[in-house]
Amino acid sequence: MIELKEERDIKNLLSQGADERIFTNDKGLTRYGVSATNTKVINRGSCTCSVVTDDSIELIKDMYQSINDTSEWISENDQIFERVKDFINEENEDDFELFLAPSGTDLVYVPLILSRLIAPNRKILNITTCIEELGSGTRLASSGKYYSNYNQFGEAVVKGDSILANNDIETYFCKARCEKGEIINNQEEIIEVVKNHPEHTIIINLVYGSKSGIEDNLELIDKIDAPNVLWNTDLCQFRHSKEIIKKLIRKNSTVMITGSKFYQCPPFCAAVLIPKTILNNISKKANANSIEEFSSIFSTYDLPPTLRSKLGLRDQLNPARIIKWKYTLQEILNFNLIPSKQVQEKIDSWRNHVIEFINNYPEFELMPYQEDTNKTIISFRLKYKGAYLNEKQLRKLHYLTVTKSYKDLSEGKSMVFIGQPVTYFSDKSFLRLAIGSKNIREFVTKNETAFELDKKIVAILISNLKEHYDDL
C-alpha cells in the first residue's frame, strides 16, 4: 500500500482513474491549466476541473491510508451505492440503483448498455440536447465509440473506434443556442424525430443544467408516450434539489450526476441513477454475454450489485474513483448542514453582486435569457475594440488567466479558475463564473455580503484582456 506522504503521491492518485483529461504535463498542469494539488486556487468554474483544498487533501490522505486490502476497497465501493441512495431517498423509499463511472462522459455509454439489455436486436437512435454545452467527448460516446485515448484503468484505447463489433447506433444532436445566443426550444423537433423512428430503441438525453445552466423542459417526458423511448436526464452539474431527481425517477428517467462540478470534488467521479422499474426489466433478460464488450471501459464494481453476477465485466477496482466519491459524499454532508434559506440567500446575493460588477465594464455582455439559467452560473461574452472575442481568443485568455499568479487575492490564494469557453455557433463563444458548495459554505461562514473577491476576479479578466489582446 502506497503511503500518501508527499504532494507527488496525492498528485499521482488524483491523476488516476479516468481518461487523459486528468493527466498532468511536465509543468504539473492538467489540460485545464490547473494543478491537481494546488490549494491556492479560487474556484469559480462550472466544468469538471474542480481544484483541491487543504482540508480535502487531508481527507483524501486519511481515506486512502485507512483502507488495507481488496476486501476493504470492495466494501468502500459498495458503501458509495448505499450512501448516495441514503442521501436522495426519504425513509422507506427505494426507487433506484446506481451505475458508477469515472466521468459524466463515461455515463453517456450507460443508456446504450441499457438499450442493448432491453432490446438487443433493435437499432438505437440516440438523441441529445444542448450538445455544444456538454463534454467534448459526448458526440463520440453517444455513438458507442471511444471518446478518449485511455480508459479508467489507465489502458490505451483508440479514440473514435467503436466499442461494439456490431455498432448500429444512430445519433441526433440538438443545439442549445441559436446564432444570437438565445436558448432554443427543441421539443417539437424531438417529437417529430421520435414519430419518424418507430422501429428503433430511442434514447432521449435531456439536460437539466448545462455548462451555462440551461434547463430543458421536463414536460417533454409527459408529451411523448412511446414504448420504444428510454429517457435519460443529464444532471451532471448536480445543482438541483433531491426533489427534482426523485421526480425524474418517478417519470422513469435515468439520471446522471457527478461530484466534481457543484460539489467541487477532484475530478472524476460520476453515477447514473437507474429506476427500479427499468432495472427489474433488465434483470430478467441479462446474461454474461450481454455487454461484455463494455469491459474495455467498465468493471463489475461499476454495476448495480444486483447485476454483477449476471453481466460479464472485468473484475477490477478503481481506487481513485472510490476515494473521490467518498470525498464528494463528505462534501454533500457538510453542505446539507446549511439551512436551505441561507444557501439561497447567498446564491442570490452573489449573483446580484457579480452581475453588477460585470455591468460596470462595457467589455462584458451577459448571455441572453440569463434569468432562465441556474442561479449559481453567470455566462457572458467579451468584446474589445469593436469585436467579440471568438472561441480561439477566449481559450487563450482563459488559459492565461488560470495559469497566472496574482497578489493579494484572499488569505494566501494566488490563482483563480473560471469556467472554460463554451462555443455555441460557429466560433461564437462565452465564459462563465460559477459557485459551488464549498464557495457557498465559505460565504455563510464569513457572512459574506460584499463579494469583493469576485469583484477582483472580474477586474482581473478585463486587465488580462486589455494587456494581452494583441496576443490572443
Short mmCIF file of C-alpha atoms in Angstrom, two decimals:
data_model
loop_
_atom_site.label_atom_id
_atom_site.label_comp_id
_atom_site.label_asym_id
_atom_site.label_seq_id
_atom_site.Cartn_x
_atom_site.Cartn_y
_atom_site.Cartn_z
CA MET A 1 0.00 0.00 0.00
CA ILE A 2 1.39 3.43 -1.01
CA GLU A 3 1.56 5.95 1.80
CA LEU A 4 0.45 9.39 0.67
CA LYS A 5 3.11 11.37 2.47
CA GLU A 6 4.17 13.83 -0.19
CA GLU A 7 2.47 16.09 -2.70
CA ARG A 8 3.51 13.89 -5.63
CA ASP A 9 1.70 10.92 -4.07
CA ILE A 10 -1.55 12.88 -3.90
CA LYS A 11 -0.99 14.22 -7.42
CA ASN A 12 -0.45 10.70 -8.74
CA LEU A 13 -3.66 9.49 -7.11
CA LEU A 14 -5.71 12.44 -8.40
CA SER A 15 -4.32 11.86 -11.91
CA GLN A 16 -5.59 8.27 -11.99
CA GLY A 17 -8.89 6.51 -12.51
CA ALA A 18 -10.11 8.40 -15.59
CA ASP A 19 -9.12 9.43 -19.10
CA GLU A 20 -6.29 11.75 -20.20
CA ARG A 21 -8.17 14.91 -19.23
CA ILE A 22 -6.86 14.30 -15.74
CA PHE A 23 -3.24 13.62 -16.74
CA THR A 24 -0.64 16.31 -15.98
CA ASN A 25 2.06 17.76 -18.23
CA ASP A 26 5.71 18.46 -17.35
CA LYS A 27 4.58 21.59 -15.51
CA GLY A 28 2.22 19.56 -13.34
CA LEU A 29 -0.89 21.04 -15.01
CA THR A 30 -3.93 19.32 -16.47
CA ARG A 31 -5.29 20.41 -19.86
CA TYR A 32 -7.50 22.83 -17.92
CA GLY A 33 -4.42 24.75 -16.79
CA VAL A 34 -4.57 23.83 -13.09
CA SER A 35 -2.52 21.60 -10.83
CA ALA A 36 -4.08 18.58 -9.16
CA THR A 37 -2.71 19.65 -5.79
CA ASN A 38 -2.53 23.45 -5.86
CA THR A 39 -4.64 24.61 -2.92
CA LYS A 40 -4.02 28.30 -3.65
CA VAL A 41 -6.69 28.49 -6.36
CA ILE A 42 -10.01 30.32 -6.05
CA ASN A 43 -12.57 28.23 -7.92
CA ARG A 44 -15.27 29.92 -9.99
CA GLY A 45 -15.68 27.20 -12.63
CA SER A 46 -18.71 25.14 -13.63
CA CYS A 47 -16.80 22.48 -15.58
CA THR A 48 -15.37 19.27 -14.20
CA CYS A 49 -11.98 20.63 -13.18
CA SER A 50 -12.53 21.44 -9.53
CA VAL A 51 -9.42 22.18 -7.52
CA VAL A 52 -8.41 20.70 -4.20
CA THR A 53 -8.31 22.47 -0.85
CA ASP A 54 -6.07 21.85 2.15
CA ASP A 55 -8.83 20.04 4.03
CA SER A 56 -9.65 17.87 1.01
CA ILE A 57 -6.02 16.72 0.72
CA GLU A 58 -6.01 15.69 4.37
CA LEU A 59 -9.33 13.90 3.94
CA ILE A 60 -8.08 12.05 0.86
CA LYS A 61 -4.88 11.02 2.66
CA ASP A 62 -6.82 9.72 5.65
CA MET A 63 -9.25 7.79 3.45
CA TYR A 64 -6.57 6.19 1.33
CA GLN A 65 -4.37 5.15 4.22
CA SER A 66 -7.25 3.66 6.23
CA ILE A 67 -8.01 1.02 3.56
CA ASN A 68 -5.75 -2.02 3.80
CA ASP A 69 -6.79 -4.75 1.36
CA THR A 70 -9.01 -5.62 -1.60
CA SER A 71 -11.98 -6.66 0.50
CA GLU A 72 -11.96 -3.27 2.23
CA TRP A 73 -11.81 -1.49 -1.15
CA ILE A 74 -14.83 -3.51 -2.29
CA SER A 75 -16.65 -2.60 0.92
CA GLU A 76 -15.85 1.09 0.42
CA ASN A 77 -17.04 0.87 -3.18
CA ASP A 78 -20.35 -0.70 -2.14
CA GLN A 79 -20.87 1.94 0.53
CA ILE A 80 -20.94 4.56 -2.22
CA PHE A 81 -24.06 2.91 -3.66
CA GLU A 82 -25.79 2.93 -0.28
CA ARG A 83 -24.75 6.44 0.76
CA VAL A 84 -25.89 8.05 -2.49
CA LYS A 85 -29.24 6.30 -2.13
CA ASP A 86 -29.49 7.36 1.52
CA PHE A 87 -28.82 10.98 0.53
CA ILE A 88 -31.56 11.11 -2.12
CA ASN A 89 -34.19 8.75 -0.72
CA GLU A 90 -36.59 9.54 2.06
CA GLU A 91 -37.39 6.91 4.68
CA ASN A 92 -38.81 3.69 3.14
CA GLU A 93 -38.01 4.85 -0.42
CA ASP A 94 -36.01 2.53 -2.63
CA ASP A 95 -36.80 3.51 -6.21
CA PHE A 96 -33.43 3.34 -7.97
CA GLU A 97 -29.99 1.73 -8.19
CA LEU A 98 -26.66 3.17 -9.31
CA PHE A 99 -24.22 2.54 -12.12
CA LEU A 100 -20.88 4.19 -11.27
CA ALA A 101 -18.41 5.69 -13.75
CA PRO A 102 -15.31 7.89 -13.73
CA SER A 103 -16.83 10.88 -15.56
CA GLY A 104 -20.02 12.32 -16.98
CA THR A 105 -18.88 11.45 -20.48
CA ASP A 106 -18.49 7.79 -19.47
CA LEU A 107 -22.08 7.93 -18.22
CA VAL A 108 -23.22 8.55 -21.81
CA TYR A 109 -22.48 4.87 -22.52
CA VAL A 110 -24.89 3.63 -19.83
CA PRO A 111 -28.17 4.28 -21.71
CA LEU A 112 -26.61 2.42 -24.65
CA ILE A 113 -25.94 -0.52 -22.34
CA LEU A 114 -29.49 -0.40 -21.00
CA SER A 115 -30.88 -0.30 -24.54
CA ARG A 116 -28.82 -3.33 -25.52
CA LEU A 117 -30.09 -5.22 -22.49
CA ILE A 118 -33.74 -4.27 -23.04
CA ALA A 119 -33.89 -4.90 -26.81
CA PRO A 120 -30.59 -6.43 -28.02
CA ASN A 121 -31.63 -6.72 -31.68
CA ARG A 122 -33.07 -3.26 -32.19
CA LYS A 123 -31.25 -0.38 -33.82
CA ILE A 124 -30.63 2.55 -31.48
CA LEU A 125 -31.33 6.23 -32.14
CA ASN A 126 -29.55 8.39 -29.57
CA ILE A 127 -30.96 11.94 -29.31
CA THR A 128 -29.02 14.51 -27.28
CA THR A 129 -29.97 18.12 -26.50
CA CYS A 130 -27.65 21.05 -25.64
CA ILE A 131 -24.82 19.29 -27.45
CA GLU A 132 -22.43 22.26 -27.52
CA GLU A 133 -22.74 22.69 -23.74
CA LEU A 134 -21.82 19.11 -22.84
CA GLY A 135 -18.44 17.40 -22.55
CA SER A 136 -16.36 17.44 -25.73
CA GLY A 137 -16.41 13.63 -25.91
CA THR A 138 -20.21 13.37 -25.87
CA ARG A 139 -20.57 13.05 -29.66
CA LEU A 140 -18.27 10.03 -29.84
CA ALA A 141 -19.62 8.41 -26.65
CA SER A 142 -23.21 8.84 -27.90
CA SER A 143 -22.36 6.79 -30.98
CA GLY A 144 -20.80 3.98 -28.94
CA LYS A 145 -17.22 4.96 -29.74
CA TYR A 146 -14.22 5.63 -27.52
CA TYR A 147 -14.17 9.35 -26.75
CA SER A 148 -10.65 9.34 -25.30
CA ASN A 149 -7.25 7.69 -25.64
CA TYR A 150 -7.34 6.00 -22.20
CA ASN A 151 -9.92 4.23 -20.06
CA GLN A 152 -10.40 4.42 -16.29
CA PHE A 153 -7.86 1.62 -15.78
CA GLY A 154 -5.02 3.53 -17.44
CA GLU A 155 -5.13 1.36 -20.56
CA ALA A 156 -4.74 2.85 -24.05
CA VAL A 157 -7.78 2.64 -26.35
CA VAL A 158 -8.22 4.02 -29.85
CA LYS A 159 -10.22 7.23 -29.79
CA GLY A 160 -13.00 7.11 -32.38
CA ASP A 161 -13.04 3.30 -32.65
CA SER A 162 -16.33 1.53 -31.99
CA ILE A 163 -16.64 -0.30 -28.68
CA LEU A 164 -19.17 -2.67 -30.22
CA ALA A 165 -18.45 -5.13 -33.02
CA ASN A 166 -21.98 -4.62 -34.30
CA ASN A 167 -22.50 -0.89 -33.95
CA ASP A 168 -25.99 0.03 -35.16
CA ILE A 169 -26.27 3.32 -33.27
CA GLU A 170 -27.52 6.47 -34.97
CA THR A 171 -27.18 9.88 -33.31
CA TYR A 172 -29.23 13.08 -33.46
CA PHE A 173 -27.93 16.24 -31.79
CA CYS A 174 -29.95 19.34 -30.89
CA LYS A 175 -28.26 22.69 -30.40
CA ALA A 176 -28.69 24.65 -27.18
CA ARG A 177 -28.49 28.16 -28.64
CA CYS A 178 -29.11 29.94 -31.93
CA GLU A 179 -26.77 32.41 -33.62
CA LYS A 180 -27.98 35.22 -31.35
CA GLY A 181 -27.16 33.14 -28.25
CA GLU A 182 -30.82 32.67 -27.37
CA ILE A 183 -31.87 29.31 -25.89
CA ILE A 184 -33.62 27.01 -28.39
CA ASN A 185 -36.75 25.05 -27.52
CA ASN A 186 -36.27 21.66 -29.24
CA GLN A 187 -39.49 19.97 -28.11
CA GLU A 188 -41.34 19.88 -31.43
CA GLU A 189 -38.19 18.83 -33.26
CA ILE A 190 -37.67 15.88 -30.90
CA ILE A 191 -41.34 14.81 -31.07
CA GLU A 192 -41.12 14.71 -34.87
CA VAL A 193 -37.89 12.66 -34.82
CA VAL A 194 -39.48 10.11 -32.46
CA LYS A 195 -42.52 9.75 -34.73
CA ASN A 196 -40.24 9.02 -37.69
CA HIS A 197 -38.34 6.17 -35.98
CA PRO A 198 -40.92 3.69 -34.62
CA GLU A 199 -38.64 0.68 -35.22
CA HIS A 200 -35.72 1.99 -33.19
CA THR A 201 -34.99 1.98 -29.49
CA ILE A 202 -34.82 5.73 -28.93
CA ILE A 203 -32.74 7.26 -26.17
CA ILE A 204 -33.65 10.89 -25.42
CA ASN A 205 -30.96 12.65 -23.41
CA LEU A 206 -32.33 15.82 -21.83
CA VAL A 207 -30.11 18.28 -20.00
CA TYR A 208 -31.25 19.84 -16.75
CA GLY A 209 -28.31 22.10 -16.01
CA SER A 210 -25.78 22.55 -18.82
CA LYS A 211 -22.40 24.28 -18.52
CA SER A 212 -24.21 27.62 -18.58
CA GLY A 213 -27.17 26.37 -16.54
CA ILE A 214 -29.71 25.71 -19.32
CA GLU A 215 -32.60 23.53 -18.15
CA ASP A 216 -34.65 21.53 -20.67
CA ASN A 217 -38.40 21.49 -20.11
CA LEU A 218 -39.03 18.16 -18.38
CA GLU A 219 -42.68 18.26 -19.50
CA LEU A 220 -41.44 16.74 -22.76
CA ILE A 221 -41.30 13.39 -20.94
CA ASP A 222 -45.05 13.55 -20.46
CA LYS A 223 -45.70 14.61 -24.07
CA ILE A 224 -44.06 11.55 -25.63
CA ASP A 225 -45.84 8.30 -24.85
CA ALA A 226 -43.87 5.72 -26.81
CA PRO A 227 -42.82 2.28 -25.51
CA ASN A 228 -39.59 2.38 -27.55
CA VAL A 229 -38.26 5.52 -25.78
CA LEU A 230 -35.70 5.39 -22.97
CA TRP A 231 -35.32 8.69 -21.11
CA ASN A 232 -32.02 9.91 -19.66
CA THR A 233 -31.57 13.26 -17.92
CA ASP A 234 -28.16 14.90 -17.56
CA LEU A 235 -27.96 16.46 -14.10
CA CYS A 236 -24.17 16.20 -14.11
CA GLN A 237 -23.81 19.72 -12.73
CA PHE A 238 -25.71 18.34 -9.68
CA ARG A 239 -27.02 21.83 -8.88
CA HIS A 240 -30.61 20.79 -8.17
CA SER A 241 -32.68 19.57 -5.29
CA LYS A 242 -33.34 15.95 -4.44
CA GLU A 243 -36.97 16.59 -5.35
CA ILE A 244 -36.03 17.11 -9.00
CA ILE A 245 -34.09 13.83 -9.01
CA LYS A 246 -36.97 11.92 -7.44
CA LYS A 247 -39.42 13.49 -9.87
CA LEU A 248 -37.33 12.22 -12.78
CA ILE A 249 -37.01 8.74 -11.26
CA ARG A 250 -40.81 8.61 -10.95
CA LYS A 251 -41.04 9.58 -14.63
CA ASN A 252 -38.88 6.52 -15.38
CA SER A 253 -35.86 8.53 -16.48
CA THR A 254 -32.31 7.58 -15.64
CA VAL A 255 -30.43 10.48 -14.05
CA MET A 256 -26.74 11.34 -14.47
CA ILE A 257 -24.81 13.07 -11.66
CA THR A 258 -21.17 13.93 -10.93
CA GLY A 259 -19.32 15.12 -7.86
CA SER A 260 -16.77 17.44 -9.44
CA LYS A 261 -18.95 20.37 -10.50
CA PHE A 262 -21.31 21.85 -7.91
CA TYR A 263 -19.83 19.76 -5.08
CA GLN A 264 -16.30 20.68 -6.24
CA CYS A 265 -14.73 17.28 -5.69
CA PRO A 266 -11.47 16.48 -7.53
CA PRO A 267 -12.42 15.04 -10.94
CA PHE A 268 -13.61 12.47 -11.86
CA CYS A 269 -16.49 10.64 -10.16
CA ALA A 270 -19.95 10.04 -11.61
CA ALA A 271 -23.07 7.87 -11.43
CA VAL A 272 -26.29 7.09 -13.28
CA LEU A 273 -29.38 6.59 -11.16
CA ILE A 274 -31.46 3.81 -12.74
CA PRO A 275 -35.15 3.46 -11.78
CA LYS A 276 -36.01 0.08 -10.31
CA THR A 277 -38.71 -0.32 -12.97
CA ILE A 278 -36.02 -0.34 -15.68
CA LEU A 279 -33.65 -2.45 -13.62
CA ASN A 280 -36.23 -5.14 -12.90
CA ASN A 281 -36.97 -5.43 -16.61
CA ILE A 282 -33.27 -5.78 -17.39
CA SER A 283 -32.55 -8.31 -14.64
CA LYS A 284 -34.87 -10.84 -16.26
CA LYS A 285 -33.02 -10.64 -19.60
CA ALA A 286 -29.40 -10.03 -18.59
CA ASN A 287 -26.74 -12.67 -19.15
CA ALA A 288 -22.98 -12.86 -19.00
CA ASN A 289 -22.57 -12.13 -22.72
CA SER A 290 -24.98 -9.20 -22.93
CA ILE A 291 -22.50 -6.33 -22.67
CA GLU A 292 -19.07 -7.97 -22.37
CA GLU A 293 -17.62 -5.59 -25.00
CA PHE A 294 -18.06 -2.76 -22.48
CA SER A 295 -15.41 -4.45 -20.28
CA SER A 296 -12.95 -2.20 -22.08
CA ILE A 297 -14.33 0.76 -20.12
CA PHE A 298 -16.32 -0.56 -17.14
CA SER A 299 -15.86 -3.14 -14.40
CA THR A 300 -18.23 -5.28 -12.38
CA TYR A 301 -17.80 -2.84 -9.48
CA ASP A 302 -19.41 -0.08 -11.54
CA LEU A 303 -22.59 -2.13 -11.87
CA PRO A 304 -25.58 -2.18 -9.54
CA PRO A 305 -24.95 -5.11 -7.16
CA THR A 306 -27.99 -6.99 -8.45
CA LEU A 307 -26.48 -7.19 -11.95
CA ARG A 308 -22.89 -8.09 -11.09
CA SER A 309 -23.30 -11.83 -11.21
CA LYS A 310 -25.33 -11.67 -14.45
CA LEU A 311 -23.15 -9.47 -16.64
CA GLY A 312 -19.65 -10.30 -17.82
CA LEU A 313 -17.48 -7.29 -16.99
CA ARG A 314 -13.92 -7.29 -15.70
CA ASP A 315 -13.14 -7.82 -12.02
CA GLN A 316 -11.10 -4.67 -11.40
CA LEU A 317 -11.44 -1.88 -8.87
CA ASN A 318 -10.78 1.83 -9.40
CA PRO A 319 -9.40 3.13 -6.07
CA ALA A 320 -9.11 6.73 -7.31
CA ARG A 321 -12.79 6.81 -8.23
CA ILE A 322 -13.75 5.34 -4.87
CA ILE A 323 -11.73 7.94 -2.98
CA LYS A 324 -13.19 10.82 -4.99
CA TRP A 325 -16.74 9.58 -4.42
CA LYS A 326 -16.10 9.28 -0.70
CA TYR A 327 -14.85 12.84 -0.67
CA THR A 328 -17.92 14.02 -2.63
CA LEU A 329 -20.24 12.32 -0.15
CA GLN A 330 -18.47 14.06 2.73
CA GLU A 331 -18.85 17.41 0.98
CA ILE A 332 -22.54 16.70 0.34
CA LEU A 333 -22.96 16.00 4.04
CA ASN A 334 -21.17 19.23 5.02
CA PHE A 335 -23.14 21.34 2.56
CA ASN A 336 -26.51 19.96 3.65
CA LEU A 337 -25.88 21.10 7.21
CA ILE A 338 -26.52 24.68 6.00
CA PRO A 339 -30.20 25.70 6.08
CA SER A 340 -31.60 25.97 2.56
CA LYS A 341 -32.77 29.54 3.22
CA GLN A 342 -29.21 30.65 3.92
CA VAL A 343 -27.95 28.83 0.84
CA GLN A 344 -30.45 30.57 -1.43
CA GLU A 345 -29.77 33.97 0.14
CA LYS A 346 -26.05 33.65 -0.54
CA ILE A 347 -26.59 32.40 -4.09
CA ASP A 348 -28.93 35.30 -4.88
CA SER A 349 -26.63 37.85 -3.26
CA TRP A 350 -23.55 36.53 -5.10
CA ARG A 351 -25.38 36.55 -8.41
CA ASN A 352 -26.70 40.08 -7.98
CA HIS A 353 -23.30 41.43 -6.99
CA VAL A 354 -21.40 39.73 -9.82
CA ILE A 355 -23.90 40.91 -12.44
CA GLU A 356 -23.47 44.43 -11.00
CA PHE A 357 -19.66 44.11 -11.26
CA ILE A 358 -19.94 42.84 -14.83
CA ASN A 359 -22.29 45.67 -15.84
CA ASN A 360 -19.63 48.19 -14.82
CA TYR A 361 -17.48 47.16 -17.80
CA PRO A 362 -18.54 47.68 -21.43
CA GLU A 363 -16.35 44.71 -22.41
CA PHE A 364 -18.82 42.29 -20.77
CA GLU A 365 -22.14 41.21 -22.27
CA LEU A 366 -24.38 38.78 -20.42
CA MET A 367 -25.73 35.89 -22.47
CA PRO A 368 -29.44 36.11 -23.41
CA TYR A 369 -32.03 34.55 -21.09
CA GLN A 370 -29.60 34.74 -18.18
CA GLU A 371 -32.57 34.80 -15.82
CA ASP A 372 -33.71 31.39 -17.13
CA THR A 373 -30.50 29.55 -16.28
CA ASN A 374 -29.24 28.15 -12.98
CA LYS A 375 -28.59 30.93 -10.47
CA THR A 376 -25.14 29.63 -9.49
CA ILE A 377 -23.73 30.21 -13.01
CA ILE A 378 -23.27 33.52 -14.85
CA SER A 379 -22.38 33.38 -18.56
CA PHE A 380 -21.03 36.25 -20.62
CA ARG A 381 -19.31 37.22 -23.86
CA LEU A 382 -16.35 39.58 -24.06
CA LYS A 383 -15.86 42.28 -26.66
CA TYR A 384 -12.96 44.63 -27.23
CA LYS A 385 -12.02 47.18 -29.88
CA GLY A 386 -15.37 46.79 -31.57
CA ALA A 387 -15.42 42.98 -31.85
CA TYR A 388 -16.47 39.98 -29.79
CA LEU A 389 -13.72 37.55 -28.82
CA ASN A 390 -14.05 34.30 -30.73
CA GLU A 391 -13.55 30.77 -29.37
CA LYS A 392 -9.80 30.71 -30.07
CA GLN A 393 -9.23 34.07 -28.40
CA LEU A 394 -11.30 33.13 -25.35
CA ARG A 395 -9.38 29.88 -24.94
CA LYS A 396 -6.10 31.75 -24.91
CA LEU A 397 -7.48 34.34 -22.48
CA HIS A 398 -8.87 31.60 -20.23
CA TYR A 399 -5.61 29.65 -20.12
CA LEU A 400 -3.60 32.80 -19.48
CA THR A 401 -5.96 33.83 -16.68
CA VAL A 402 -5.96 30.49 -14.84
CA THR A 403 -2.21 29.84 -15.11
CA LYS A 404 -1.12 33.27 -13.90
CA SER A 405 -0.29 34.19 -10.29
CA TYR A 406 -1.86 37.24 -8.66
CA LYS A 407 -1.04 39.14 -5.49
CA ASP A 408 -3.35 39.96 -2.61
CA LEU A 409 -6.36 37.94 -3.72
CA SER A 410 -7.59 36.41 -0.46
CA GLU A 411 -5.98 34.68 2.51
CA GLY A 412 -2.99 33.26 0.68
CA LYS A 413 -4.83 32.48 -2.55
CA SER A 414 -2.81 33.45 -5.61
CA MET A 415 -4.66 31.96 -8.61
CA VAL A 416 -8.20 31.82 -9.99
CA PHE A 417 -10.13 29.29 -12.04
CA ILE A 418 -13.18 30.19 -14.12
CA GLY A 419 -15.43 28.24 -16.46
CA GLN A 420 -13.86 27.34 -19.80
CA PRO A 421 -15.19 28.84 -23.04
CA VAL A 422 -18.37 27.34 -24.47
CA THR A 423 -18.82 27.62 -28.25
CA TYR A 424 -22.43 27.83 -29.37
CA PHE A 425 -22.48 28.89 -33.04
CA SER A 426 -19.54 28.68 -35.42
CA ASP A 427 -16.78 30.30 -33.36
CA LYS A 428 -19.05 32.37 -31.11
CA SER A 429 -18.14 31.63 -27.51
CA PHE A 430 -18.68 32.71 -23.92
CA LEU A 431 -17.06 32.33 -20.49
CA ARG A 432 -18.64 31.53 -17.13
CA LEU A 433 -18.29 32.37 -13.46
CA ALA A 434 -19.87 29.84 -11.13
CA ILE A 435 -20.00 28.93 -7.47
CA GLY A 436 -20.32 25.54 -5.82
CA SER A 437 -20.91 24.02 -2.41
CA LYS A 438 -17.53 24.95 -0.91
CA ASN A 439 -17.86 28.55 -2.07
CA ILE A 440 -21.33 28.84 -0.57
CA ARG A 441 -20.21 27.27 2.72
CA GLU A 442 -17.41 29.84 2.87
CA PHE A 443 -19.85 32.69 2.14
CA VAL A 444 -22.05 31.53 5.02
CA THR A 445 -19.13 31.07 7.43
CA LYS A 446 -17.76 34.54 6.71
CA ASN A 447 -21.20 36.11 6.42
CA GLU A 448 -20.11 37.44 3.04
CA THR A 449 -22.10 40.42 1.81
CA ALA A 450 -19.78 42.47 -0.43
CA PHE A 451 -18.15 39.74 -2.57
CA GLU A 452 -15.03 41.83 -3.07
CA LEU A 453 -13.09 38.76 -4.22
CA ASP A 454 -15.43 38.28 -7.17
CA LYS A 455 -15.05 41.97 -7.95
CA LYS A 456 -11.29 41.34 -8.19
CA ILE A 457 -11.82 38.33 -10.47
CA VAL A 458 -13.94 40.41 -12.86
CA ALA A 459 -11.26 43.13 -12.85
CA ILE A 460 -8.53 40.50 -13.50
CA LEU A 461 -10.36 39.30 -16.60
CA ILE A 462 -10.59 42.82 -18.00
CA SER A 463 -6.96 43.57 -17.14
CA ASN A 464 -5.75 40.41 -18.88
CA LEU A 465 -7.97 41.13 -21.87
CA LYS A 466 -6.57 44.63 -22.37
CA GLU A 467 -2.97 43.74 -21.63
CA HIS A 468 -2.77 40.64 -23.83
CA TYR A 469 -5.39 41.33 -26.51
CA ASP A 470 -2.89 41.56 -29.36
CA ASP A 471 -1.53 38.10 -28.47
CA LEU A 472 -4.90 36.37 -28.31
#
